[in-house]
Amino acid sequence: MNIEISAKEYRDLLDILHIADVVMSGHRKEEDQRIGQHRALIQKLYALAQGADLDQLIGYNKDAEKYVPTGDFEQSSLAHAVIGEFGDHLFWDQLISRLTQRDAAQIAGGASRPDITSDRQIVEGPIRQQYIQEFTKNGVANLAVVERFDAGGGTPGMTSD
């Protein structure tokens, strides 16, 4: 398969590839074997910059034995702005959803009851709207932890690794 794209389109593709690479691996401490084939394809496409007069954007790191975006790329790329905006959106969406689910479960009779799903869904809408209004107006300024965390090993925080 051959795909023909202009230098401008290739430059845009570099942004897209960088966004994909950061989303797939930027938050991981360890290499994720599930995405090895994707990272290999990104490397193959990054390597094309060397022959397209865009080597000022993608360079080869001999120590890491891979192609990496250069400082020039980082400064001229839309990628990090887009990733930052997405991260902010995801943060607020997850915070609102989790707080809404927690509060709705408590109102509907407790999170441990399996038969409360329909009751909880009825009360979620107004709660969600209240959180949206609060966070739109005040951000995290009014958030507070009102109980101490269980030192006895309660539920651990969720991470990607």
Tab-separated table of N, CA and C in Angstrom:
chain	number	residue	atom	x	y	z
A	1	MET	N	0.845	-1.173	0.000
A	1	MET	CA	0.000	0.000	0.000
A	1	MET	C	0.893	1.239	0.000
A	2	ASN	N	0.593	2.167	-0.807
A	2	ASN	CA	1.290	3.451	-0.841
A	2	ASN	C	0.282	4.550	-0.559
A	3	ILE	N	0.699	5.463	0.271
A	3	ILE	CA	-0.145	6.609	0.592
A	3	ILE	C	0.659	7.856	0.254
A	4	GLU	N	0.098	8.705	-0.565
A	4	GLU	CA	0.785	9.940	-0.918
A	4	GLU	C	0.194	11.090	-0.118
A	5	ILE	N	1.099	11.806	0.569
A	5	ILE	CA	0.684	12.988	1.323
A	5	ILE	C	1.705	14.088	1.093
A	6	SER	N	1.274	15.307	1.247
A	6	SER	CA	2.168	16.449	1.081
A	6	SER	C	3.023	16.614	2.345
A	7	ALA	N	4.040	17.470	2.245
A	7	ALA	CA	4.884	17.766	3.410
A	7	ALA	C	4.051	18.377	4.530
A	8	LYS	N	3.106	19.223	4.180
A	8	LYS	CA	2.210	19.837	5.189
A	8	LYS	C	1.368	18.759	5.866
A	9	GLU	N	0.839	17.844	5.083
A	9	GLU	CA	0.045	16.755	5.657
A	9	GLU	C	0.908	15.855	6.539
A	10	TYR	N	2.155	15.627	6.125
A	10	TYR	CA	3.063	14.824	6.947
A	10	TYR	C	3.341	15.535	8.269
A	11	ARG	N	3.507	16.849	8.217
A	11	ARG	CA	3.729	17.629	9.448
A	11	ARG	C	2.533	17.479	10.377
A	12	ASP	N	1.333	17.529	9.826
A	12	ASP	CA	0.123	17.322	10.629
A	12	ASP	C	0.074	15.898	11.173
A	13	LEU	N	0.517	14.947	10.361
A	13	LEU	CA	0.560	13.553	10.803
A	13	LEU	C	1.514	13.387	11.984
A	14	LEU	N	2.628	14.119	11.975
A	14	LEU	CA	3.552	14.060	13.114
A	14	LEU	C	2.855	14.484	14.416
A	15	ASP	N	2.027	15.522	14.337
A	15	ASP	CA	1.257	15.937	15.514
A	15	ASP	C	0.349	14.802	15.983
A	16	ILE	N	-0.353	14.196	15.049
A	16	ILE	CA	-1.281	13.108	15.379
A	16	ILE	C	-0.528	11.926	15.980
A	17	LEU	N	0.608	11.591	15.406
A	17	LEU	CA	1.411	10.486	15.926
A	17	LEU	C	1.907	10.784	17.335
A	18	HIS	N	2.321	12.007	17.553
A	18	HIS	CA	2.816	12.382	18.886
A	18	HIS	C	1.687	12.320	19.919
A	19	ILE	N	0.515	12.795	19.543
A	19	ILE	CA	-0.637	12.703	20.441
A	19	ILE	C	-0.911	11.236	20.780
A	20	ALA	N	-0.925	10.388	19.766
A	20	ALA	CA	-1.178	8.964	19.988
A	20	ALA	C	-0.114	8.357	20.894
A	21	ASP	N	1.141	8.697	20.645
A	21	ASP	CA	2.232	8.140	21.446
A	21	ASP	C	2.124	8.571	22.904
A	22	VAL	N	1.823	9.842	23.140
A	22	VAL	CA	1.689	10.343	24.510
A	22	VAL	C	0.503	9.682	25.208
A	23	VAL	N	-0.612	9.559	24.513
A	23	VAL	CA	-1.799	8.939	25.120
A	23	VAL	C	-1.535	7.470	25.438
A	24	MET	N	-0.861	6.764	24.542
A	24	MET	CA	-0.619	5.335	24.756
A	24	MET	C	0.442	5.075	25.814
A	25	SER	N	1.444	5.931	25.916
A	25	SER	CA	2.562	5.562	26.775
A	25	SER	C	3.090	6.664	27.679
A	26	GLY	N	2.635	7.881	27.516
A	26	GLY	CA	3.187	9.000	28.272
A	26	GLY	C	2.981	8.925	29.767
A	27	HIS	N	2.015	8.163	30.213
A	27	HIS	CA	1.707	8.075	31.644
A	27	HIS	C	2.214	6.786	32.278
A	28	ARG	N	2.870	5.952	31.519
A	28	ARG	CA	3.295	4.633	32.015
A	28	ARG	C	4.739	4.658	32.517
A	29	LYS	N	4.973	3.917	33.578
A	29	LYS	CA	6.330	3.753	34.096
A	29	LYS	C	7.038	2.608	33.383
A	30	GLU	N	6.273	1.626	32.988
A	30	GLU	CA	6.807	0.445	32.318
A	30	GLU	C	6.261	0.385	30.892
A	31	GLU	N	7.026	-0.212	29.998
A	31	GLU	CA	6.577	-0.395	28.610
A	31	GLU	C	5.382	-1.344	28.578
A	32	ASP	N	4.353	-0.975	27.866
A	32	ASP	CA	3.155	-1.798	27.734
A	32	ASP	C	3.285	-2.644	26.472
A	33	GLN	N	3.366	-3.938	26.648
A	33	GLN	CA	3.573	-4.846	25.516
A	33	GLN	C	2.397	-4.837	24.539
A	34	ARG	N	1.228	-4.454	24.992
A	34	ARG	CA	0.052	-4.443	24.115
A	34	ARG	C	0.186	-3.425	22.986
A	35	ILE	N	0.970	-2.390	23.195
A	35	ILE	CA	1.057	-1.322	22.193
A	35	ILE	C	2.370	-1.341	21.415
A	36	GLY	N	3.128	-2.402	21.542
A	36	GLY	CA	4.413	-2.492	20.846
A	36	GLY	C	4.300	-2.296	19.351
A	37	GLN	N	3.306	-2.903	18.735
A	37	GLN	CA	3.150	-2.769	17.282
A	37	GLN	C	2.792	-1.343	16.891
A	38	HIS	N	2.048	-0.648	17.734
A	38	HIS	CA	1.684	0.736	17.445
A	38	HIS	C	2.906	1.649	17.572
A	39	ARG	N	3.692	1.421	18.601
A	39	ARG	CA	4.903	2.227	18.788
A	39	ARG	C	5.890	1.970	17.656
A	40	ALA	N	5.964	0.738	17.157
A	40	ALA	CA	6.845	0.425	16.031
A	40	ALA	C	6.399	1.176	14.775
A	41	LEU	N	5.103	1.259	14.554
A	41	LEU	CA	4.585	2.001	13.397
A	41	LEU	C	4.881	3.493	13.544
A	42	ILE	N	4.721	4.019	14.736
A	42	ILE	CA	5.057	5.425	14.965
A	42	ILE	C	6.525	5.664	14.649
A	43	GLN	N	7.398	4.767	15.089
A	43	GLN	CA	8.826	4.895	14.790
A	43	GLN	C	9.083	4.878	13.278
A	44	LYS	N	8.417	4.004	12.577
A	44	LYS	CA	8.575	3.906	11.119
A	44	LYS	C	8.165	5.221	10.452
A	45	LEU	N	7.070	5.801	10.911
A	45	LEU	CA	6.592	7.051	10.326
A	45	LEU	C	7.449	8.236	10.759
A	46	TYR	N	7.940	8.223	11.998
A	46	TYR	CA	8.876	9.270	12.443
A	46	TYR	C	10.147	9.253	11.583
A	47	ALA	N	10.623	8.069	11.254
A	47	ALA	CA	11.865	7.940	10.483
A	47	ALA	C	11.761	8.631	9.130
A	48	LEU	N	10.580	8.730	8.571
A	48	LEU	CA	10.392	9.373	7.270
A	48	LEU	C	10.728	10.855	7.302
A	49	ALA	N	10.744	11.453	8.483
A	49	ALA	CA	11.098	12.873	8.592
A	49	ALA	C	12.522	13.111	8.121
A	50	GLN	N	13.382	12.118	8.266
A	50	GLN	CA	14.789	12.261	7.887
A	50	GLN	C	14.940	12.495	6.387
A	51	GLY	N	14.059	11.951	5.592
A	51	GLY	CA	14.157	12.133	4.153
A	51	GLY	C	13.219	13.175	3.602
A	52	ALA	N	12.497	13.859	4.465
A	52	ALA	CA	11.492	14.818	4.007
A	52	ALA	C	11.834	16.251	4.417
A	53	ASP	N	13.113	16.496	4.678
A	53	ASP	CA	13.559	17.825	5.121
A	53	ASP	C	12.842	18.296	6.381
A	54	LEU	N	12.427	17.367	7.201
A	54	LEU	CA	11.802	17.701	8.474
A	54	LEU	C	12.600	17.125	9.637
A	55	ASP	N	13.881	16.851	9.377
A	55	ASP	CA	14.708	16.253	10.420
A	55	ASP	C	14.952	17.209	11.589
A	56	GLN	N	14.608	18.496	11.422
A	56	GLN	CA	14.678	19.416	12.553
A	56	GLN	C	13.528	19.174	13.536
A	57	LEU	N	12.532	18.390	13.113
A	57	LEU	CA	11.384	18.091	13.974
A	57	LEU	C	11.485	16.727	14.652
A	58	ILE	N	12.084	15.783	13.986
A	58	ILE	CA	12.242	14.431	14.521
A	58	ILE	C	13.718	14.065	14.415
A	59	GLY	N	14.313	13.695	15.522
A	59	GLY	CA	15.720	13.308	15.522
A	59	GLY	C	15.878	11.877	16.001
A	60	TYR	N	17.050	11.336	15.785
A	60	TYR	CA	17.325	9.967	16.236
A	60	TYR	C	18.151	10.034	17.511
A	61	ASN	N	17.650	9.408	18.559
A	61	ASN	CA	18.350	9.339	19.835
A	61	ASN	C	19.130	8.032	19.860
A	62	LYS	N	20.453	8.123	19.758
A	62	LYS	CA	21.287	6.927	19.692
A	62	LYS	C	21.229	6.119	20.991
A	63	ASP	N	21.183	6.803	22.123
A	63	ASP	CA	21.147	6.090	23.409
A	63	ASP	C	19.872	5.271	23.556
A	64	ALA	N	18.739	5.875	23.183
A	64	ALA	CA	17.453	5.175	23.290
A	64	ALA	C	17.176	4.303	22.076
A	65	GLU	N	17.947	4.509	21.008
A	65	GLU	CA	17.776	3.784	19.751
A	65	GLU	C	16.364	3.939	19.189
A	66	LYS	N	15.933	5.199	19.157
A	66	LYS	CA	14.619	5.477	18.582
A	66	LYS	C	14.544	6.924	18.128
A	67	TYR	N	13.558	7.186	17.277
A	67	TYR	CA	13.281	8.532	16.812
A	67	TYR	C	12.425	9.240	17.847
A	68	VAL	N	12.763	10.508	18.076
A	68	VAL	CA	12.051	11.289	19.084
A	68	VAL	C	11.784	12.695	18.546
A	69	PRO	N	10.696	13.301	18.982
A	69	PRO	CA	10.445	14.689	18.614
A	69	PRO	C	11.540	15.601	19.196
A	70	THR	N	11.942	16.587	18.441
A	70	THR	CA	12.964	17.532	18.886
A	70	THR	C	12.312	18.686	19.645
A	71	GLY	N	13.140	19.542	20.198
A	71	GLY	CA	12.641	20.748	20.859
A	71	GLY	C	11.868	21.635	19.896
A	72	ASP	N	12.356	21.720	18.662
A	72	ASP	CA	11.639	22.512	17.650
A	72	ASP	C	10.233	21.963	17.422
A	73	PHE	N	10.131	20.641	17.372
A	73	PHE	CA	8.811	20.029	17.205
A	73	PHE	C	7.929	20.363	18.400
A	74	GLU	N	8.475	20.165	19.594
A	74	GLU	CA	7.696	20.391	20.814
A	74	GLU	C	7.141	21.820	20.858
A	75	GLN	N	7.952	22.784	20.437
A	75	GLN	CA	7.517	24.181	20.494
A	75	GLN	C	6.540	24.557	19.387
A	76	SER	N	6.615	23.856	18.256
A	76	SER	CA	5.746	24.220	17.132
A	76	SER	C	4.515	23.328	17.017
A	77	SER	N	4.420	22.317	17.862
A	77	SER	CA	3.339	21.340	17.750
A	77	SER	C	2.088	21.777	18.493
A	78	LEU	N	0.974	21.464	17.909
A	78	LEU	CA	-0.318	21.665	18.554
A	78	LEU	C	-0.617	20.527	19.530
A	79	ALA	N	0.174	19.459	19.468
A	79	ALA	CA	-0.111	18.232	20.210
A	79	ALA	C	-0.286	18.459	21.705
A	80	HIS	N	0.636	19.150	22.350
A	80	HIS	CA	0.569	19.279	23.811
A	80	HIS	C	-0.597	20.155	24.259
A	81	ALA	N	-0.941	21.151	23.464
A	81	ALA	CA	-2.121	21.957	23.799
A	81	ALA	C	-3.382	21.103	23.739
A	82	VAL	N	-3.495	20.283	22.700
A	82	VAL	CA	-4.664	19.408	22.535
A	82	VAL	C	-4.713	18.371	23.657
A	83	ILE	N	-3.571	17.784	23.974
A	83	ILE	CA	-3.508	16.788	25.047
A	83	ILE	C	-3.876	17.427	26.384
A	84	GLY	N	-3.389	18.627	26.640
A	84	GLY	CA	-3.717	19.328	27.881
A	84	GLY	C	-5.209	19.621	27.997
A	85	GLU	N	-5.796	20.081	26.913
A	85	GLU	CA	-7.238	20.354	26.912
A	85	GLU	C	-8.030	19.075	27.153
A	86	PHE	N	-7.606	17.988	26.515
A	86	PHE	CA	-8.279	16.710	26.707
A	86	PHE	C	-8.135	16.238	28.151
A	87	GLY	N	-6.946	16.368	28.709
A	87	GLY	CA	-6.715	15.971	30.099
A	87	GLY	C	-7.603	16.748	31.058
A	88	ASP	N	-7.727	18.053	30.831
A	88	ASP	CA	-8.609	18.864	31.671
A	88	ASP	C	-10.051	18.403	31.561
A	89	HIS	N	-10.501	18.177	30.331
A	89	HIS	CA	-11.874	17.718	30.117
A	89	HIS	C	-12.107	16.371	30.802
A	90	LEU	N	-11.164	15.466	30.636
A	90	LEU	CA	-11.289	14.144	31.239
A	90	LEU	C	-11.318	14.233	32.757
A	91	PHE	N	-10.469	15.074	33.337
A	91	PHE	CA	-10.449	15.257	34.782
A	91	PHE	C	-11.817	15.687	35.300
A	92	TRP	N	-12.363	16.751	34.717
A	92	TRP	CA	-13.646	17.264	35.199
A	92	TRP	C	-14.769	16.257	34.963
A	93	ASP	N	-14.769	15.605	33.819
A	93	ASP	CA	-15.799	14.623	33.516
A	93	ASP	C	-15.754	13.465	34.517
A	94	GLN	N	-14.562	12.952	34.782
A	94	GLN	CA	-14.431	11.841	35.724
A	94	GLN	C	-14.780	12.269	37.146
A	95	LEU	N	-14.312	13.431	37.555
A	95	LEU	CA	-14.617	13.918	38.904
A	95	LEU	C	-16.128	14.063	39.094
A	96	ILE	N	-16.775	14.703	38.148
A	96	ILE	CA	-18.224	14.903	38.241
A	96	ILE	C	-18.955	13.569	38.209
A	97	SER	N	-18.568	12.678	37.324
A	97	SER	CA	-19.239	11.373	37.226
A	97	SER	C	-19.084	10.564	38.507
A	98	ARG	N	-17.885	10.523	39.039
A	98	ARG	CA	-17.654	9.710	40.243
A	98	ARG	C	-18.345	10.289	41.467
A	99	LEU	N	-18.298	11.610	41.616
A	99	LEU	CA	-19.003	12.221	42.742
A	99	LEU	C	-20.511	12.051	42.602
A	100	THR	N	-21.004	12.184	41.387
A	100	THR	CA	-22.432	11.995	41.134
A	100	THR	C	-22.864	10.577	41.475
A	101	GLN	N	-22.105	9.589	41.008
A	101	GLN	CA	-22.444	8.190	41.301
A	101	GLN	C	-22.405	7.906	42.796
A	102	ARG	N	-21.394	8.422	43.462
A	102	ARG	CA	-21.281	8.223	44.903
A	102	ARG	C	-22.485	8.811	45.632
A	103	ASP	N	-22.810	10.067	45.330
A	103	ASP	CA	-23.905	10.733	46.028
A	103	ASP	C	-25.253	10.119	45.691
A	104	ALA	N	-25.457	9.761	44.434
A	104	ALA	CA	-26.722	9.139	44.038
A	104	ALA	C	-26.897	7.789	44.723
A	105	ALA	N	-25.829	7.024	44.842
A	105	ALA	CA	-25.905	5.725	45.526
A	105	ALA	C	-26.272	5.911	46.989
A	106	GLN	N	-25.707	6.911	47.633
A	106	GLN	CA	-26.025	7.174	49.033
A	106	GLN	C	-27.480	7.592	49.199
A	107	ILE	N	-27.972	8.444	48.325
A	107	ILE	CA	-29.360	8.898	48.392
A	107	ILE	C	-30.318	7.747	48.140
A	108	ALA	N	-29.939	6.866	47.201
A	108	ALA	CA	-30.824	5.761	46.823
A	108	ALA	C	-30.737	4.572	47.772
A	109	GLY	N	-29.932	4.662	48.797
A	109	GLY	CA	-29.936	3.594	49.782
A	109	GLY	C	-28.624	2.883	50.000
A	110	GLY	N	-27.554	3.428	49.496
A	110	GLY	CA	-26.253	2.825	49.744
A	110	GLY	C	-25.692	2.137	48.523
A	111	ALA	N	-24.396	2.226	48.383
A	111	ALA	CA	-23.724	1.684	47.203
A	111	ALA	C	-23.679	0.171	47.182
A	112	SER	N	-23.881	-0.479	48.315
A	112	SER	CA	-23.745	-1.942	48.358
A	112	SER	C	-25.014	-2.678	47.933
A	113	ARG	N	-26.123	-1.976	47.810
A	113	ARG	CA	-27.362	-2.636	47.393
A	113	ARG	C	-27.392	-2.782	45.882
A	114	PRO	N	-27.465	-4.016	45.356
A	114	PRO	CA	-27.444	-4.208	43.903
A	114	PRO	C	-28.737	-3.789	43.214
A	115	ASP	N	-29.845	-3.622	43.936
A	115	ASP	CA	-31.138	-3.329	43.324
A	115	ASP	C	-31.432	-1.832	43.237
A	116	ILE	N	-30.454	-0.994	43.465
A	116	ILE	CA	-30.720	0.444	43.509
A	116	ILE	C	-30.415	1.176	42.210
A	117	THR	N	-30.008	0.480	41.186
A	117	THR	CA	-29.565	1.130	39.954
A	117	THR	C	-30.606	2.095	39.407
A	118	SER	N	-31.852	1.691	39.311
A	118	SER	CA	-32.863	2.581	38.736
A	118	SER	C	-33.132	3.775	39.649
A	119	ASP	N	-33.151	3.562	40.957
A	119	ASP	CA	-33.349	4.673	41.889
A	119	ASP	C	-32.198	5.676	41.789
A	120	ARG	N	-31.001	5.156	41.685
A	120	ARG	CA	-29.820	6.014	41.608
A	120	ARG	C	-29.850	6.841	40.321
A	121	GLN	N	-30.253	6.230	39.209
A	121	GLN	CA	-30.281	6.946	37.934
A	121	GLN	C	-31.276	8.107	37.963
A	122	ILE	N	-32.353	7.957	38.712
A	122	ILE	CA	-33.354	9.020	38.804
A	122	ILE	C	-32.773	10.258	39.479
A	123	VAL	N	-31.934	10.052	40.481
A	123	VAL	CA	-31.401	11.194	41.218
A	123	VAL	C	-30.089	11.742	40.645
A	124	GLU	N	-29.463	11.020	39.711
A	124	GLU	CA	-28.158	11.450	39.199
A	124	GLU	C	-28.200	12.761	38.418
A	125	GLY	N	-29.237	12.990	37.627
A	125	GLY	CA	-29.302	14.195	36.796
A	125	GLY	C	-29.145	15.486	37.576
A	126	PRO	N	-29.975	15.724	38.570
A	126	PRO	CA	-29.838	16.968	39.343
A	126	PRO	C	-28.508	17.077	40.095
A	127	ILE	N	-28.010	15.952	40.584
A	127	ILE	CA	-26.729	15.981	41.290
A	127	ILE	C	-25.620	16.364	40.324
A	128	ARG	N	-25.635	15.747	39.153
A	128	ARG	CA	-24.620	16.055	38.137
A	128	ARG	C	-24.650	17.540	37.787
A	129	GLN	N	-25.833	18.087	37.588
A	129	GLN	CA	-25.964	19.504	37.254
A	129	GLN	C	-25.418	20.394	38.364
A	130	GLN	N	-25.651	19.993	39.596
A	130	GLN	CA	-25.146	20.769	40.729
A	130	GLN	C	-23.611	20.780	40.726
A	131	TYR	N	-22.995	19.625	40.474
A	131	TYR	CA	-21.535	19.570	40.407
A	131	TYR	C	-21.003	20.369	39.216
A	132	ILE	N	-21.667	20.282	38.077
A	132	ILE	CA	-21.235	21.046	36.902
A	132	ILE	C	-21.240	22.538	37.220
A	133	GLN	N	-22.324	23.009	37.824
A	133	GLN	CA	-22.420	24.429	38.164
A	133	GLN	C	-21.335	24.833	39.169
A	134	GLU	N	-21.126	24.011	40.180
A	134	GLU	CA	-20.124	24.320	41.206
A	134	GLU	C	-18.725	24.392	40.612
A	135	PHE	N	-18.346	23.372	39.835
A	135	PHE	CA	-16.991	23.339	39.311
A	135	PHE	C	-16.777	24.360	38.200
A	136	THR	N	-17.818	24.693	37.462
A	136	THR	CA	-17.705	25.744	36.454
A	136	THR	C	-17.427	27.081	37.129
A	137	LYS	N	-18.085	27.321	38.243
A	137	LYS	CA	-17.942	28.586	38.956
A	137	LYS	C	-16.658	28.653	39.789
A	138	ASN	N	-16.332	27.569	40.494
A	138	ASN	CA	-15.269	27.630	41.490
A	138	ASN	C	-14.091	26.684	41.281
A	139	GLY	N	-14.137	25.853	40.243
A	139	GLY	CA	-13.060	24.877	40.077
A	139	GLY	C	-12.988	23.973	41.302
A	140	VAL	N	-11.788	23.718	41.785
A	140	VAL	CA	-11.622	22.845	42.959
A	140	VAL	C	-11.522	23.631	44.257
A	141	ALA	N	-11.724	24.942	44.205
A	141	ALA	CA	-11.534	25.794	45.387
A	141	ALA	C	-12.358	25.346	46.593
A	142	ASN	N	-13.543	24.806	46.376
A	142	ASN	CA	-14.405	24.431	47.499
A	142	ASN	C	-14.342	22.949	47.852
A	143	LEU	N	-13.471	22.185	47.174
A	143	LEU	CA	-13.339	20.761	47.497
A	143	LEU	C	-12.568	20.594	48.798
A	144	ALA	N	-13.027	19.654	49.617
A	144	ALA	CA	-12.335	19.362	50.868
A	144	ALA	C	-12.557	17.900	51.215
A	145	VAL	N	-11.570	17.293	51.845
A	145	VAL	CA	-11.726	15.944	52.364
A	145	VAL	C	-12.292	16.098	53.765
A	146	VAL	N	-13.470	15.536	54.002
A	146	VAL	CA	-14.127	15.718	55.287
A	146	VAL	C	-13.894	14.558	56.244
A	147	GLU	N	-13.355	13.479	55.747
A	147	GLU	CA	-13.007	12.344	56.591
A	147	GLU	C	-11.574	11.961	56.311
A	148	ARG	N	-10.917	11.433	57.325
A	148	ARG	CA	-9.549	10.962	57.123
A	148	ARG	C	-9.594	9.664	56.334
A	149	PHE	N	-8.577	9.451	55.514
A	149	PHE	CA	-8.484	8.202	54.765
A	149	PHE	C	-8.202	7.065	55.726
A	150	ASP	N	-8.720	5.893	55.412
A	150	ASP	CA	-8.535	4.704	56.225
A	150	ASP	C	-7.073	4.261	56.143
A	151	ALA	N	-6.365	4.348	57.244
A	151	ALA	CA	-4.968	3.936	57.278
A	151	ALA	C	-4.825	2.428	57.281
A	152	GLY	N	-5.919	1.725	57.471
A	152	GLY	CA	-5.881	0.273	57.549
A	152	GLY	C	-5.885	-0.408	56.200
A	153	GLY	N	-5.677	0.306	55.134
A	153	GLY	CA	-5.575	-0.343	53.825
A	153	GLY	C	-6.892	-0.402	53.082
A	154	GLY	N	-7.635	0.679	53.087
A	154	GLY	CA	-8.882	0.722	52.326
A	154	GLY	C	-8.615	0.538	50.844
A	155	THR	N	-9.533	0.939	50.009
A	155	THR	CA	-9.417	0.788	48.568
A	155	THR	C	-8.276	1.658	48.051
A	156	PRO	N	-7.315	1.070	47.333
A	156	PRO	CA	-6.207	1.870	46.801
A	156	PRO	C	-6.661	2.728	45.629
A	157	GLY	N	-5.902	3.781	45.373
A	157	GLY	CA	-6.198	4.640	44.232
A	157	GLY	C	-5.977	3.899	42.921
A	158	MET	N	-6.685	4.311	41.890
A	158	MET	CA	-6.576	3.672	40.577
A	158	MET	C	-5.465	4.371	39.774
A	159	THR	N	-4.583	3.599	39.190
A	159	THR	CA	-3.574	4.122	38.284
A	159	THR	C	-3.513	3.235	37.054
A	160	SER	N	-2.763	3.663	36.064
A	160	SER	CA	-2.667	2.866	34.838
A	160	SER	C	-1.693	1.711	34.971
A	161	ASP	N	-0.790	1.790	35.920
A	161	ASP	CA	0.210	0.724	36.056
A	161	ASP	C	-0.062	-0.158	37.256
